[in-house]
PDB file of C-alpha atoms in Angstrom:
ATOM      1  CA  UNK A1283       6.343  18.097 -22.172  1.00 51.00           C
ATOM      2  CA  UNK A1284       3.805  20.552 -21.014  1.00 57.00           C
ATOM      3  CA  UNK A1285       5.038  23.920 -19.646  1.00 57.00           C
ATOM      4  CA  UNK A1286       3.647  24.020 -16.016  1.00 63.00           C
ATOM      5  CA  UNK A1287       5.229  27.446 -15.146  1.00 63.00           C
ATOM      6  CA  UNK A1288       2.818  29.168 -12.904  1.00 61.00           C
ATOM      7  CA  UNK A1289       4.539  32.612 -12.768  1.00 63.00           C
ATOM      8  CA  UNK A1290       5.247  35.456 -15.004  1.00 64.00           C
ATOM      9  CA  UNK A1291       3.098  36.289 -18.137  1.00 66.00           C
ATOM     10  CA  UNK A1292       1.997  32.691 -18.690  1.00 65.00           C
ATOM     11  CA  UNK A1293       0.662  32.248 -15.026  1.00 62.00           C
ATOM     12  CA  UNK A1294      -2.816  30.937 -14.472  1.00 62.00           C
ATOM     13  CA  UNK A1295      -4.880  33.792 -12.975  1.00 60.00           C
ATOM     14  CA  UNK A1296      -8.021  32.719 -11.024  1.00 61.00           C
ATOM     15  CA  UNK A1297     -10.408  34.359  -8.706  1.00 61.00           C
ATOM     16  CA  UNK A1298     -12.859  37.136  -8.738  1.00 58.00           C
ATOM     17  CA  UNK A1299     -10.317  39.822  -9.536  1.00 61.00           C
ATOM     18  CA  UNK A1300     -11.408  42.367  -6.910  1.00 57.00           C
ATOM     19  CA  UNK A1301      -7.925  43.490  -6.352  1.00 78.00           C
ATOM     20  CA  UNK A1302      -7.239  47.163  -6.691  1.00 83.00           C
ATOM     21  CA  UNK A1303     -10.704  48.527  -5.977  1.00 89.00           C
ATOM     22  CA  UNK A1304     -11.027  46.560  -2.706  1.00 90.00           C
ATOM     23  CA  UNK A1305      -7.523  47.420  -1.678  1.00 91.00           C
ATOM     24  CA  UNK A1306      -8.312  51.119  -2.023  1.00 93.00           C
ATOM     25  CA  UNK A1307     -11.706  50.676  -0.357  1.00 95.00           C
ATOM     26  CA  UNK A1308     -10.068  48.869   2.580  1.00 95.00           C
ATOM     27  CA  UNK A1309      -7.594  51.661   3.022  1.00 96.00           C
ATOM     28  CA  UNK A1310     -10.170  54.430   2.615  1.00 97.00           C
ATOM     29  CA  UNK A1311     -12.519  52.838   5.148  1.00 98.00           C
ATOM     30  CA  UNK A1312      -9.553  52.444   7.589  1.00 97.00           C
ATOM     31  CA  UNK A1313      -8.736  56.107   7.229  1.00 98.00           C
ATOM     32  CA  UNK A1314     -12.324  57.002   7.923  1.00 97.00           C
ATOM     33  CA  UNK A1315     -12.257  54.858  11.002  1.00 98.00           C
ATOM     34  CA  UNK A1316      -9.021  56.169  12.307  1.00 98.00           C
ATOM     35  CA  UNK A1317     -10.226  59.790  11.742  1.00 97.00           C
ATOM     36  CA  UNK A1318     -13.500  59.062  13.605  1.00 97.00           C
ATOM     37  CA  UNK A1319     -11.657  57.302  16.414  1.00 97.00           C
ATOM     38  CA  UNK A1320      -9.500  60.437  16.847  1.00 97.00           C
ATOM     39  CA  UNK A1321     -12.586  62.692  16.937  1.00 94.00           C
ATOM     40  CA  UNK A1322     -14.101  60.355  19.611  1.00 94.00           C
ATOM     41  CA  UNK A1323     -10.929  60.389  21.736  1.00 96.00           C
ATOM     42  CA  UNK A1324     -10.671  64.184  21.518  1.00 95.00           C
ATOM     43  CA  UNK A1325     -14.344  64.484  22.435  1.00 93.00           C
ATOM     44  CA  UNK A1326     -13.854  62.190  25.368  1.00 94.00           C
ATOM     45  CA  UNK A1327     -10.790  64.101  26.604  1.00 95.00           C
ATOM     46  CA  UNK A1328     -12.553  67.490  26.253  1.00 94.00           C
ATOM     47  CA  UNK A1329     -15.711  66.134  27.952  1.00 93.00           C
ATOM     48  CA  UNK A1330     -16.212  68.025  31.249  1.00 93.00           C
ATOM     49  CA  UNK A1331     -17.799  65.090  33.036  1.00 93.00           C
ATOM     50  CA  UNK A1332     -18.335  61.508  31.913  1.00 91.00           C
ATOM     51  CA  UNK A1333     -22.124  61.351  32.340  1.00 94.00           C
ATOM     52  CA  UNK A1334     -25.008  60.357  30.119  1.00 94.00           C
ATOM     53  CA  UNK A1335     -25.833  63.876  28.883  1.00 94.00           C
ATOM     54  CA  UNK A1336     -22.285  64.518  27.800  1.00 94.00           C
ATOM     55  CA  UNK A1337     -21.953  61.057  26.211  1.00 93.00           C
ATOM     56  CA  UNK A1338     -25.204  61.671  24.255  1.00 94.00           C
ATOM     57  CA  UNK A1339     -23.947  65.125  23.176  1.00 93.00           C
ATOM     58  CA  UNK A1340     -20.838  63.527  21.777  1.00 93.00           C
ATOM     59  CA  UNK A1341     -23.077  61.778  19.213  1.00 94.00           C
ATOM     60  CA  UNK A1342     -25.867  64.226  18.717  1.00 93.00           C
ATOM     61  CA  UNK A1343     -24.175  67.580  18.300  1.00 93.00           C
ATOM     62  CA  UNK A1344     -25.511  69.932  15.533  1.00 94.00           C
ATOM     63  CA  UNK A1345     -23.719  72.384  13.290  1.00 94.00           C
ATOM     64  CA  UNK A1346     -26.402  74.967  12.449  1.00 95.00           C
ATOM     65  CA  UNK A1347     -29.330  72.650  11.771  1.00 94.00           C
ATOM     66  CA  UNK A1348     -27.303  69.753  10.476  1.00 96.00           C
ATOM     67  CA  UNK A1349     -27.077  66.698  12.911  1.00 96.00           C
ATOM     68  CA  UNK A1350     -23.322  66.378  12.362  1.00 95.00           C
ATOM     69  CA  UNK A1351     -22.697  64.002  15.220  1.00 95.00           C
ATOM     70  CA  UNK A1352     -25.194  61.428  13.989  1.00 97.00           C
ATOM     71  CA  UNK A1353     -24.036  61.776  10.330  1.00 96.00           C
ATOM     72  CA  UNK A1354     -20.405  61.289  11.314  1.00 96.00           C
ATOM     73  CA  UNK A1355     -21.230  58.290  13.534  1.00 97.00           C
ATOM     74  CA  UNK A1356     -23.303  56.796  10.681  1.00 97.00           C
ATOM     75  CA  UNK A1357     -20.663  57.215   8.089  1.00 97.00           C
ATOM     76  CA  UNK A1358     -18.050  55.662  10.415  1.00 98.00           C
ATOM     77  CA  UNK A1359     -20.268  52.640  11.138  1.00 98.00           C
ATOM     78  CA  UNK A1360     -21.044  52.154   7.346  1.00 98.00           C
ATOM     79  CA  UNK A1361     -17.315  52.401   6.796  1.00 98.00           C
ATOM     80  CA  UNK A1362     -16.798  49.756   9.521  1.00 98.00           C
ATOM     81  CA  UNK A1363     -19.367  47.354   7.917  1.00 98.00           C
ATOM     82  CA  UNK A1364     -17.862  47.783   4.500  1.00 98.00           C
ATOM     83  CA  UNK A1365     -14.371  47.281   5.888  1.00 97.00           C
ATOM     84  CA  UNK A1366     -15.567  44.125   7.675  1.00 97.00           C
ATOM     85  CA  UNK A1367     -17.276  42.806   4.576  1.00 97.00           C
ATOM     86  CA  UNK A1368     -14.043  43.104   2.436  1.00 95.00           C
ATOM     87  CA  UNK A1369     -12.008  41.393   4.991  1.00 95.00           C
ATOM     88  CA  UNK A1370     -14.465  38.630   5.915  1.00 97.00           C
ATOM     89  CA  UNK A1371     -15.327  37.927   2.227  1.00 95.00           C
ATOM     90  CA  UNK A1372     -11.696  37.568   1.421  1.00 93.00           C
ATOM     91  CA  UNK A1373     -11.292  35.016   4.259  1.00 95.00           C
ATOM     92  CA  UNK A1374     -14.252  33.059   2.933  1.00 96.00           C
ATOM     93  CA  UNK A1375     -12.831  33.163  -0.659  1.00 93.00           C
ATOM     94  CA  UNK A1376      -9.377  32.116   0.415  1.00 92.00           C
ATOM     95  CA  UNK A1377     -10.170  29.334   2.891  1.00 96.00           C
ATOM     96  CA  UNK A1378     -13.537  27.894   2.178  1.00 95.00           C
ATOM     97  CA  UNK A1379     -13.367  25.679  -0.881  1.00 94.00           C
ATOM     98  CA  UNK A1380     -16.856  24.194  -1.282  1.00 95.00           C
ATOM     99  CA  UNK A1381     -18.781  26.727  -3.321  1.00 94.00           C
ATOM    100  CA  UNK A1382     -22.103  26.142  -1.610  1.00 96.00           C
ATOM    101  CA  UNK A1383     -20.691  26.607   1.866  1.00 97.00           C
ATOM    102  CA  UNK A1384     -18.683  29.677   0.779  1.00 96.00           C
ATOM    103  CA  UNK A1385     -21.782  31.313  -0.731  1.00 97.00           C
ATOM    104  CA  UNK A1386     -23.822  30.500   2.360  1.00 98.00           C
ATOM    105  CA  UNK A1387     -21.278  32.137   4.585  1.00 98.00           C
ATOM    106  CA  UNK A1388     -21.078  35.141   2.383  1.00 98.00           C
ATOM    107  CA  UNK A1389     -24.882  35.616   2.307  1.00 98.00           C
ATOM    108  CA  UNK A1390     -24.971  35.181   6.170  1.00 98.00           C
ATOM    109  CA  UNK A1391     -22.260  37.722   6.474  1.00 98.00           C
ATOM    110  CA  UNK A1392     -23.954  40.156   4.236  1.00 98.00           C
ATOM    111  CA  UNK A1393     -27.308  39.755   6.154  1.00 98.00           C
ATOM    112  CA  UNK A1394     -25.524  40.060   9.556  1.00 98.00           C
ATOM    113  CA  UNK A1395     -23.702  43.299   8.482  1.00 98.00           C
ATOM    114  CA  UNK A1396     -26.858  44.878   7.046  1.00 98.00           C
ATOM    115  CA  UNK A1397     -28.647  43.991  10.214  1.00 98.00           C
ATOM    116  CA  UNK A1398     -26.086  45.512  12.266  1.00 98.00           C
ATOM    117  CA  UNK A1399     -26.237  48.800  10.181  1.00 98.00           C
ATOM    118  CA  UNK A1400     -29.936  48.973  10.456  1.00 98.00           C
ATOM    119  CA  UNK A1401     -29.857  48.331  14.176  1.00 98.00           C
ATOM    120  CA  UNK A1402     -27.147  51.099  14.591  1.00 98.00           C
ATOM    121  CA  UNK A1403     -29.103  53.539  12.543  1.00 97.00           C
ATOM    122  CA  UNK A1404     -32.261  52.931  14.709  1.00 97.00           C
ATOM    123  CA  UNK A1405     -30.168  53.513  17.882  1.00 96.00           C
ATOM    124  CA  UNK A1406     -28.255  56.644  16.705  1.00 96.00           C
ATOM    125  CA  UNK A1407     -31.115  58.391  15.061  1.00 95.00           C
ATOM    126  CA  UNK A1408     -33.542  57.921  18.088  1.00 95.00           C
ATOM    127  CA  UNK A1409     -31.264  59.703  20.573  1.00 87.00           C
TER     128      UNK A1409
END
């Protein structure tokens, strides 16, 4: 009789083995997003009046000659896209069994996320 035990040291391990690095990346991007959210909330609370000029200043402030507001916003948005990619990719890998459909969904997800990052960059660096 064949041993069909699928646990312990003789278990059958399948998948892409992303594991630890994606776990760490997911947590790091979540920390970046949480920190940036706190910065935005503090900025909104300290804003003297809620108008376009102050809203724009929240994203375009400079420290010396460095456009820190735009850099921080860009880093936060890239972290958001990376966080979304890891999560959505895992959903496709776990729940979509036909390989062709899964690959198509993954490619469409990457294209969509890259498109949003490019669109965001055009917006934030033009103001």
